[in-house]
PDB file of C-alpha atoms in Angstrom:
ATOM      1  CA  MET V   1    -122.302 -15.280  36.977  1.00  0.00           C
ATOM      2  CA  PHE V   2    -121.665 -15.491  40.705  1.00  0.00           C
ATOM      3  CA  LEU V   3    -120.820 -18.844  42.310  1.00  0.00           C
ATOM      4  CA  THR V   4    -119.327 -19.202  45.745  1.00  0.00           C
ATOM      5  CA  SER V   5    -119.075 -22.076  48.177  1.00  0.00           C
ATOM      6  CA  PHE V   6    -117.843 -22.978  51.622  1.00  0.00           C
ATOM      7  CA  PRO V   7    -117.555 -26.255  53.551  1.00  0.00           C
ATOM      8  CA  ALA V   8    -119.966 -26.391  56.468  1.00  0.00           C
ATOM      9  CA  GLY V   9    -120.157 -28.438  59.642  1.00  0.00           C
ATOM     10  CA  PRO V  10    -118.042 -31.299  60.954  1.00  0.00           C
ATOM     11  CA  LEU V  11    -118.345 -33.303  57.718  1.00  0.00           C
ATOM     12  CA  GLN V  12    -117.368 -30.283  55.600  1.00  0.00           C
ATOM     13  CA  ALA V  13    -120.311 -30.507  53.217  1.00  0.00           C
ATOM     14  CA  ASN V  14    -120.149 -27.903  50.470  1.00  0.00           C
ATOM     15  CA  CYS V  15    -122.810 -25.212  50.489  1.00  0.00           C
ATOM     16  CA  TYR V  16    -123.163 -23.185  47.285  1.00  0.00           C
ATOM     17  CA  ILE V  17    -124.712 -19.868  46.344  1.00  0.00           C
ATOM     18  CA  LEU V  18    -125.349 -19.396  42.620  1.00  0.00           C
ATOM     19  CA  SER V  19    -126.589 -16.378  40.697  1.00  0.00           C
ATOM     20  CA  MET V  20    -126.552 -15.817  36.951  1.00  0.00           C
ATOM     21  CA  ASP V  21    -127.750 -12.208  36.980  1.00  0.00           C
ATOM     22  CA  GLY V  22    -125.948 -10.931  40.079  1.00  0.00           C
ATOM     23  CA  ARG V  23    -129.267 -10.200  41.789  1.00  0.00           C
ATOM     24  CA  ARG V  24    -131.288 -13.356  42.365  1.00  0.00           C
ATOM     25  CA  CYS V  25    -129.737 -16.538  43.716  1.00  0.00           C
ATOM     26  CA  VAL V  26    -130.327 -20.082  44.873  1.00  0.00           C
ATOM     27  CA  VAL V  27    -128.656 -21.747  47.845  1.00  0.00           C
ATOM     28  CA  VAL V  28    -127.634 -25.371  47.336  1.00  0.00           C
ATOM     29  CA  ASP V  29    -127.245 -27.764  50.284  1.00  0.00           C
ATOM     30  CA  PRO V  30    -127.112 -25.443  53.278  1.00  0.00           C
ATOM     31  CA  GLY V  31    -125.861 -27.924  55.873  1.00  0.00           C
ATOM     32  CA  VAL V  32    -124.810 -27.806  59.496  1.00  0.00           C
ATOM     33  CA  ASN V  33    -123.705 -24.301  60.562  1.00  0.00           C
ATOM     34  CA  ALA V  34    -124.358 -22.924  57.063  1.00  0.00           C
ATOM     35  CA  PHE V  35    -127.040 -20.384  57.982  1.00  0.00           C
ATOM     36  CA  GLU V  36    -124.843 -17.553  59.263  1.00  0.00           C
ATOM     37  CA  PRO V  37    -122.291 -17.745  56.396  1.00  0.00           C
ATOM     38  CA  VAL V  38    -125.154 -17.797  53.890  1.00  0.00           C
ATOM     39  CA  LYS V  39    -126.676 -14.665  55.433  1.00  0.00           C
ATOM     40  CA  GLU V  40    -123.316 -12.899  55.397  1.00  0.00           C
ATOM     41  CA  LEU V  41    -122.561 -13.768  51.760  1.00  0.00           C
ATOM     42  CA  VAL V  42    -126.043 -12.891  50.560  1.00  0.00           C
ATOM     43  CA  ALA V  43    -125.885  -9.504  52.293  1.00  0.00           C
ATOM     44  CA  GLU V  44    -122.320  -8.809  51.175  1.00  0.00           C
ATOM     45  CA  HIS V  45    -123.173  -9.348  47.509  1.00  0.00           C
ATOM     46  CA  GLY V  46    -126.632  -7.784  47.593  1.00  0.00           C
ATOM     47  CA  LEU V  47    -128.420 -10.950  46.529  1.00  0.00           C
ATOM     48  CA  THR V  48    -132.033 -12.050  46.892  1.00  0.00           C
ATOM     49  CA  VAL V  49    -132.476 -15.712  47.776  1.00  0.00           C
ATOM     50  CA  GLU V  50    -135.303 -17.299  45.779  1.00  0.00           C
ATOM     51  CA  ALA V  51    -134.944 -21.024  46.469  1.00  0.00           C
ATOM     52  CA  VAL V  52    -133.039 -23.707  48.358  1.00  0.00           C
ATOM     53  CA  LEU V  53    -131.979 -26.758  46.333  1.00  0.00           C
ATOM     54  CA  LEU V  54    -131.139 -30.005  48.123  1.00  0.00           C
ATOM     55  CA  THR V  55    -129.184 -32.827  46.517  1.00  0.00           C
ATOM     56  CA  HIS V  56    -130.283 -35.385  49.144  1.00  0.00           C
ATOM     57  CA  GLY V  57    -131.503 -35.574  52.707  1.00  0.00           C
ATOM     58  CA  HIS V  58    -128.487 -36.373  54.870  1.00  0.00           C
ATOM     59  CA  PRO V  59    -128.213 -33.905  57.763  1.00  0.00           C
ATOM     60  CA  ASP V  60    -124.791 -32.643  56.700  1.00  0.00           C
ATOM     61  CA  HIS V  61    -126.497 -31.324  53.549  1.00  0.00           C
ATOM     62  CA  VAL V  62    -129.869 -30.183  54.921  1.00  0.00           C
ATOM     63  CA  GLY V  63    -128.944 -29.133  58.462  1.00  0.00           C
ATOM     64  CA  GLY V  64    -129.471 -25.463  57.629  1.00  0.00           C
ATOM     65  CA  ALA V  65    -132.248 -25.895  55.074  1.00  0.00           C
ATOM     66  CA  ALA V  66    -135.114 -24.843  57.312  1.00  0.00           C
ATOM     67  CA  ASP V  67    -133.148 -21.911  58.747  1.00  0.00           C
ATOM     68  CA  VAL V  68    -132.256 -20.572  55.293  1.00  0.00           C
ATOM     69  CA  ALA V  69    -135.540 -21.264  53.496  1.00  0.00           C
ATOM     70  CA  ASP V  70    -137.755 -20.013  56.313  1.00  0.00           C
ATOM     71  CA  HIS V  71    -135.626 -16.919  56.992  1.00  0.00           C
ATOM     72  CA  TYR V  72    -135.966 -15.806  53.355  1.00  0.00           C
ATOM     73  CA  GLY V  73    -139.514 -17.164  52.952  1.00  0.00           C
ATOM     74  CA  VAL V  74    -138.620 -19.324  49.949  1.00  0.00           C
ATOM     75  CA  PRO V  75    -139.321 -22.936  48.944  1.00  0.00           C
ATOM     76  CA  ALA V  76    -136.866 -25.775  49.380  1.00  0.00           C
ATOM     77  CA  TYR V  77    -136.759 -28.646  46.883  1.00  0.00           C
ATOM     78  CA  LEU V  78    -135.909 -32.257  47.754  1.00  0.00           C
ATOM     79  CA  HIS V  79    -136.557 -35.661  46.204  1.00  0.00           C
ATOM     80  CA  GLU V  80    -139.609 -37.237  47.797  1.00  0.00           C
ATOM     81  CA  SER V  81    -137.664 -40.372  48.817  1.00  0.00           C
ATOM     82  CA  ASP V  82    -135.370 -38.395  51.103  1.00  0.00           C
ATOM     83  CA  ARG V  83    -138.041 -36.385  52.884  1.00  0.00           C
ATOM     84  CA  GLU V  84    -138.165 -39.194  55.449  1.00  0.00           C
ATOM     85  CA  LEU V  85    -134.758 -38.184  56.799  1.00  0.00           C
ATOM     86  CA  PHE V  86    -136.318 -35.210  58.571  1.00  0.00           C
ATOM     87  CA  ASP V  87    -137.729 -37.889  60.903  1.00  0.00           C
ATOM     88  CA  THR V  88    -134.961 -38.235  63.481  1.00  0.00           C
ATOM     89  CA  SER V  89    -136.089 -41.770  64.387  1.00  0.00           C
ATOM     90  CA  LEU V  90    -134.702 -42.889  61.025  1.00  0.00           C
ATOM     91  CA  LEU V  91    -131.266 -41.323  61.484  1.00  0.00           C
ATOM     92  CA  MET V  92    -128.085 -43.135  62.430  1.00  0.00           C
ATOM     93  CA  PRO V  93    -126.316 -42.352  65.743  1.00  0.00           C
ATOM     94  CA  TRP V  94    -123.620 -40.254  64.027  1.00  0.00           C
ATOM     95  CA  ALA V  95    -126.296 -38.026  62.485  1.00  0.00           C
ATOM     96  CA  LEU V  96    -128.160 -37.660  65.774  1.00  0.00           C
ATOM     97  CA  GLU V  97    -124.905 -36.755  67.500  1.00  0.00           C
ATOM     98  CA  ILE V  98    -124.249 -33.990  64.964  1.00  0.00           C
ATOM     99  CA  ILE V  99    -127.773 -32.640  65.375  1.00  0.00           C
ATOM    100  CA  ASP V 100    -127.416 -32.588  69.145  1.00  0.00           C
ATOM    101  CA  ARG V 101    -123.843 -31.286  69.354  1.00  0.00           C
ATOM    102  CA  PHE V 102    -124.299 -28.463  66.862  1.00  0.00           C
ATOM    103  CA  GLY V 103    -127.857 -27.490  67.761  1.00  0.00           C
ATOM    104  CA  VAL V 104    -129.191 -28.274  64.290  1.00  0.00           C
ATOM    105  CA  ASN V 105    -132.744 -27.109  63.611  1.00  0.00           C
ATOM    106  CA  HIS V 106    -133.605 -30.461  62.060  1.00  0.00           C
ATOM    107  CA  VAL V 107    -137.133 -29.772  60.850  1.00  0.00           C
ATOM    108  CA  GLU V 108    -138.695 -29.574  57.423  1.00  0.00           C
ATOM    109  CA  PRO V 109    -138.660 -26.132  55.810  1.00  0.00           C
ATOM    110  CA  ALA V 110    -142.116 -24.576  55.943  1.00  0.00           C
ATOM    111  CA  ASP V 111    -142.392 -24.820  52.142  1.00  0.00           C
ATOM    112  CA  LEU V 112    -140.713 -28.128  51.252  1.00  0.00           C
ATOM    113  CA  ARG V 113    -141.549 -29.288  47.742  1.00  0.00           C
ATOM    114  CA  ASP V 114    -141.199 -32.901  46.653  1.00  0.00           C
ATOM    115  CA  LEU V 115    -139.461 -33.846  43.422  1.00  0.00           C
ATOM    116  CA  VAL V 116    -139.177 -37.170  41.615  1.00  0.00           C
ATOM    117  CA  GLY V 117    -136.447 -36.338  39.088  1.00  0.00           C
ATOM    118  CA  GLY V 118    -136.895 -35.173  35.528  1.00  0.00           C
ATOM    119  CA  GLU V 119    -138.361 -31.793  36.466  1.00  0.00           C
ATOM    120  CA  THR V 120    -137.478 -28.524  34.772  1.00  0.00           C
ATOM    121  CA  LEU V 121    -137.706 -25.592  37.182  1.00  0.00           C
ATOM    122  CA  GLU V 122    -137.322 -21.857  36.588  1.00  0.00           C
ATOM    123  CA  LEU V 123    -135.677 -20.478  39.713  1.00  0.00           C
ATOM    124  CA  ALA V 124    -133.933 -17.123  40.266  1.00  0.00           C
ATOM    125  CA  GLY V 125    -133.822 -16.504  36.528  1.00  0.00           C
ATOM    126  CA  MET V 126    -132.137 -19.851  35.879  1.00  0.00           C
ATOM    127  CA  THR V 127    -133.398 -23.068  34.328  1.00  0.00           C
ATOM    128  CA  PHE V 128    -132.658 -26.176  36.359  1.00  0.00           C
ATOM    129  CA  THR V 129    -133.262 -29.757  35.349  1.00  0.00           C
ATOM    130  CA  THR V 130    -133.176 -32.557  37.876  1.00  0.00           C
ATOM    131  CA  GLU V 131    -131.997 -36.107  37.390  1.00  0.00           C
ATOM    132  CA  VAL V 132    -132.457 -38.777  40.015  1.00  0.00           C
ATOM    133  CA  ALA V 133    -129.281 -40.769  40.666  1.00  0.00           C
ATOM    134  CA  PRO V 134    -129.821 -43.266  43.516  1.00  0.00           C
ATOM    135  CA  GLY V 135    -127.057 -45.235  45.160  1.00  0.00           C
ATOM    136  CA  HIS V 136    -125.788 -43.054  47.967  1.00  0.00           C
ATOM    137  CA  ARG V 137    -129.408 -42.372  48.871  1.00  0.00           C
ATOM    138  CA  PRO V 138    -132.622 -43.229  46.996  1.00  0.00           C
ATOM    139  CA  GLY V 139    -133.360 -39.515  46.666  1.00  0.00           C
ATOM    140  CA  CYS V 140    -130.057 -38.253  45.290  1.00  0.00           C
ATOM    141  CA  LEU V 141    -130.571 -35.582  42.640  1.00  0.00           C
ATOM    142  CA  LEU V 142    -128.264 -33.966  40.147  1.00  0.00           C
ATOM    143  CA  TRP V 143    -129.178 -30.321  39.608  1.00  0.00           C
ATOM    144  CA  ARG V 144    -128.168 -29.075  36.132  1.00  0.00           C
ATOM    145  CA  THR V 145    -128.237 -25.521  34.811  1.00  0.00           C
ATOM    146  CA  PRO V 146    -126.709 -24.096  31.610  1.00  0.00           C
ATOM    147  CA  LEU V 147    -124.142 -21.340  31.689  1.00  0.00           C
ATOM    148  CA  VAL V 148    -125.605 -18.250  30.067  1.00  0.00           C
ATOM    149  CA  GLU V 149    -122.180 -16.809  29.282  1.00  0.00           C
ATOM    150  CA  PRO V 150    -118.690 -18.285  29.004  1.00  0.00           C
ATOM    151  CA  VAL V 151    -116.494 -18.582  32.079  1.00  0.00           C
ATOM    152  CA  PRO V 152    -113.267 -16.703  31.227  1.00  0.00           C
ATOM    153  CA  GLN V 153    -111.045 -19.225  33.034  1.00  0.00           C
ATOM    154  CA  ALA V 154    -112.740 -22.186  31.305  1.00  0.00           C
ATOM    155  CA  PRO V 155    -114.608 -21.070  28.166  1.00  0.00           C
ATOM    156  CA  GLU V 156    -115.269 -24.674  27.133  1.00  0.00           C
ATOM    157  CA  LEU V 157    -117.728 -25.212  29.987  1.00  0.00           C
ATOM    158  CA  THR V 158    -121.426 -25.142  29.062  1.00  0.00           C
ATOM    159  CA  GLU V 159    -123.261 -26.079  32.254  1.00  0.00           C
ATOM    160  CA  ILE V 160    -123.005 -26.500  36.003  1.00  0.00           C
ATOM    161  CA  VAL V 161    -124.056 -29.750  37.673  1.00  0.00           C
ATOM    162  CA  PHE V 162    -124.491 -29.938  41.428  1.00  0.00           C
ATOM    163  CA  THR V 163    -123.710 -33.594  42.051  1.00  0.00           C
ATOM    164  CA  GLY V 164    -124.153 -33.860  45.817  1.00  0.00           C
ATOM    165  CA  ASP V 165    -122.728 -37.152  47.043  1.00  0.00           C
ATOM    166  CA  VAL V 166    -123.108 -39.032  43.766  1.00  0.00           C
ATOM    167  CA  VAL V 167    -119.729 -38.262  42.217  1.00  0.00           C
ATOM    168  CA  PHE V 168    -116.747 -36.345  43.585  1.00  0.00           C
ATOM    169  CA  ALA V 169    -113.381 -35.367  42.153  1.00  0.00           C
ATOM    170  CA  GLY V 170    -111.731 -38.767  41.864  1.00  0.00           C
ATOM    171  CA  SER V 171    -114.347 -40.666  43.841  1.00  0.00           C
ATOM    172  CA  ILE V 172    -118.045 -41.395  44.400  1.00  0.00           C
ATOM    173  CA  GLY V 173    -120.479 -41.379  47.305  1.00  0.00           C
ATOM    174  CA  ARG V 174    -120.452 -44.262  49.751  1.00  0.00           C
ATOM    175  CA  THR V 175    -123.199 -46.863  49.549  1.00  0.00           C
ATOM    176  CA  ASP V 176    -122.888 -48.555  52.954  1.00  0.00           C
ATOM    177  CA  LEU V 177    -125.232 -46.209  54.843  1.00  0.00           C
ATOM    178  CA  PRO V 178    -128.999 -46.806  55.235  1.00  0.00           C
ATOM    179  CA  GLY V 179    -130.637 -46.309  51.859  1.00  0.00           C
ATOM    180  CA  GLY V 180    -127.363 -46.947  50.047  1.00  0.00           C
ATOM    181  CA  ASP V 181    -127.308 -49.424  47.188  1.00  0.00           C
ATOM    182  CA  ASP V 182    -124.133 -50.374  45.363  1.00  0.00           C
ATOM    183  CA  GLU V 183    -125.850 -51.694  42.249  1.00  0.00           C
ATOM    184  CA  ALA V 184    -128.084 -48.623  42.070  1.00  0.00           C
ATOM    185  CA  MET V 185    -124.981 -46.446  42.310  1.00  0.00           C
ATOM    186  CA  ARG V 186    -123.360 -48.295  39.422  1.00  0.00           C
ATOM    187  CA  ARG V 187    -126.484 -47.807  37.319  1.00  0.00           C
ATOM    188  CA  SER V 188    -126.534 -44.110  38.183  1.00  0.00           C
ATOM    189  CA  LEU V 189    -122.893 -43.759  37.205  1.00  0.00           C
ATOM    190  CA  ARG V 190    -123.441 -45.622  33.942  1.00  0.00           C
ATOM    191  CA  ASP V 191    -126.746 -44.088  32.921  1.00  0.00           C
ATOM    192  CA  VAL V 192    -126.740 -40.619  34.464  1.00  0.00           C
ATOM    193  CA  VAL V 193    -123.216 -39.442  35.267  1.00  0.00           C
ATOM    194  CA  LEU V 194    -121.499 -40.808  32.166  1.00  0.00           C
ATOM    195  CA  ALA V 195    -124.260 -39.310  30.033  1.00  0.00           C
ATOM    196  CA  LEU V 196    -123.215 -35.813  31.113  1.00  0.00           C
ATOM    197  CA  PRO V 197    -121.232 -33.852  28.518  1.00  0.00           C
ATOM    198  CA  ASP V 198    -117.505 -33.352  28.956  1.00  0.00           C
ATOM    199  CA  THR V 199    -118.227 -29.627  29.044  1.00  0.00           C
ATOM    200  CA  ALA V 200    -120.091 -29.906  32.362  1.00  0.00           C
ATOM    201  CA  ALA V 201    -118.571 -28.396  35.501  1.00  0.00           C
ATOM    202  CA  LEU V 202    -119.220 -30.758  38.407  1.00  0.00           C
ATOM    203  CA  VAL V 203    -119.669 -29.128  41.806  1.00  0.00           C
ATOM    204  CA  PRO V 204    -119.888 -31.902  44.401  1.00  0.00           C
ATOM    205  CA  GLY V 205    -121.149 -32.209  47.944  1.00  0.00           C
ATOM    206  CA  HIS V 206    -117.635 -32.614  49.358  1.00  0.00           C
ATOM    207  CA  GLY V 207    -114.203 -31.685  48.096  1.00  0.00           C
ATOM    208  CA  PRO V 208    -113.083 -29.629  45.100  1.00  0.00           C
ATOM    209  CA  GLU V 209    -114.909 -28.814  41.901  1.00  0.00           C
ATOM    210  CA  THR V 210    -114.032 -30.760  38.775  1.00  0.00           C
ATOM    211  CA  THR V 211    -115.233 -31.317  35.211  1.00  0.00           C
ATOM    212  CA  MET V 212    -116.884 -34.229  33.499  1.00  0.00           C
ATOM    213  CA  ALA V 213    -114.026 -34.439  31.011  1.00  0.00           C
ATOM    214  CA  HIS V 214    -111.521 -34.810  33.842  1.00  0.00           C
ATOM    215  CA  GLU V 215    -113.556 -37.394  35.716  1.00  0.00           C
ATOM    216  CA  ARG V 216    -114.235 -39.422  32.583  1.00  0.00           C
ATOM    217  CA  ALA V 217    -110.489 -39.579  31.981  1.00  0.00           C
ATOM    218  CA  THR V 218    -109.259 -40.132  35.542  1.00  0.00           C
ATOM    219  CA  ASN V 219    -111.977 -41.353  37.929  1.00  0.00           C
ATOM    220  CA  SER V 220    -111.502 -45.101  38.398  1.00  0.00           C
ATOM    221  CA  TYR V 221    -115.146 -45.480  39.455  1.00  0.00           C
ATOM    222  CA  LEU V 222    -116.277 -44.391  36.000  1.00  0.00           C
ATOM    223  CA  THR V 223    -114.371 -47.103  34.152  1.00  0.00           C
ATOM    224  CA  GLU V 224    -115.863 -50.113  32.442  1.00  0.00           C
ATOM    225  CA  SER V 225    -113.986 -52.452  34.764  1.00  0.00           C
ATOM    226  CA  TYR V 226    -115.761 -50.979  37.812  1.00  0.00           C
ATOM    227  CA  LEU V 227    -119.202 -50.507  36.276  1.00  0.00           C
ATOM    228  CA  ARG V 228    -119.692 -53.847  34.570  1.00  0.00           C
TER     229      ARG V 228
END
């Protein structure tokens, strides 16, 4: 397995490159200024990009989506509810400022495919399942894929979950932006996040990686007192 990441753009959104066979890969959330690092990493490791996976539509997560997907001629996948955020008239001033300041190519990828959650997709030799988890945005998706072989440093782990801005190490995504919904977030945490197995590695949209076991034990937003 090959998994690497780097924080991109002024909001330091994590971009990930994942391959299970060392040949084919997916790129997850290529955000602002992510295109050049993605190209360098893909070339350095001799990988073939086969898809771009997007956890939601905020510009800090999709700012490089068109550049990456169109350069490699591959599809990008996004929940249908967040496709609207490619319309700049719907973006907040902070997002428009980022697009302008950093020269973001804020257009839909040529092959942008809508999802609704609950899909199973075979991409780059991996099986991904999607789960919709609204709250931060209506179109937030968790992308889950099983580990095909044990990770030597953490042999107990059985799957990788790209959580975007739903849950972080010790925190959760904010709900005070357009499309945010606090009650929807609580439902997503109760019904989707807490249903994940303790053996899941969580790779979030910002900050360090964590595990479901650790977050279940330590994340105050996943406690009964917060969720009730």
